Amino acid sequence: MIGGRLGISPRTVHKHLNALYRKLGAADRLSAVLRAQDPGLLTGSADGQRGPDVADRPSR
């Protein structure tokens, strides 16, 4: 779906997502989002409201 919206191949999307996950030390999209929120690389949500801080989430 990402590739279709950007006009690029699924393989290219997969390659860039893997590079992003590696840089953030994440294994999937959810953990990448959570890790990006920590240093302020990603703030809030699509509706402009900030969700709970990572520290407020229960640990696994």
Coordinates of C-alpha atoms in Angstrom, one line a residue:
M1 CA 0.0 0.0 0.0
I2 CA 2.8 2.4 0.8
G3 CA 4.6 1.7 -2.5
G4 CA 1.3 2.2 -4.4
R5 CA 0.8 5.6 -2.9
L6 CA 4.4 6.6 -3.5
G7 CA 4.7 5.0 -6.9
I8 CA 7.5 2.7 -5.9
S9 CA 7.9 -1.1 -5.8
P10 CA 7.1 -3.1 -2.7
R11 CA 10.7 -4.3 -2.7
T12 CA 11.9 -0.7 -2.4
V13 CA 9.5 0.0 0.4
H14 CA 10.7 -3.2 2.2
K15 CA 14.4 -2.2 1.8
H16 CA 13.8 1.3 3.2
L17 CA 11.7 0.0 6.1
N18 CA 14.4 -2.5 7.0
A19 CA 17.0 0.3 7.0
L20 CA 14.8 2.4 9.2
Y21 CA 14.1 -0.4 11.7
R22 CA 17.9 -1.1 11.8
K23 CA 18.7 2.5 12.6
L24 CA 16.0 2.7 15.3
G25 CA 16.9 -0.7 16.7
A26 CA 13.3 -1.9 16.1
A27 CA 11.9 -5.1 14.7
D28 CA 8.5 -3.9 13.4
R29 CA 6.4 -0.8 12.7
L30 CA 5.0 -0.5 16.2
S31 CA 8.4 -0.7 17.9
A32 CA 9.8 1.8 15.3
V33 CA 7.1 4.3 16.1
L34 CA 7.6 3.9 19.9
R35 CA 11.4 4.3 19.6
A36 CA 11.0 7.3 17.3
Q37 CA 8.8 9.0 19.9
D38 CA 11.5 8.7 22.6
P39 CA 14.0 11.2 21.2
G40 CA 11.2 13.4 19.7
L41 CA 11.7 12.2 16.1
L42 CA 8.0 11.6 15.9
T43 CA 5.5 13.5 18.0
G44 CA 1.8 13.0 18.6
S45 CA -0.6 11.3 16.3
A46 CA -2.3 12.1 13.0
D47 CA -5.0 14.1 14.8
G48 CA -2.4 16.2 16.4
Q49 CA -2.9 14.9 19.9
R50 CA -0.1 13.3 21.8
G51 CA -0.6 9.8 23.1
P52 CA 0.7 8.5 26.4
D53 CA 4.4 8.6 26.9
V54 CA 6.3 5.4 26.5
A55 CA 7.0 5.4 30.2
D56 CA 3.3 5.3 30.9
R57 CA 2.9 2.1 28.9
P58 CA 3.0 -1.2 30.8
S59 CA 6.2 -3.1 30.3
R60 CA 6.2 -6.5 28.7

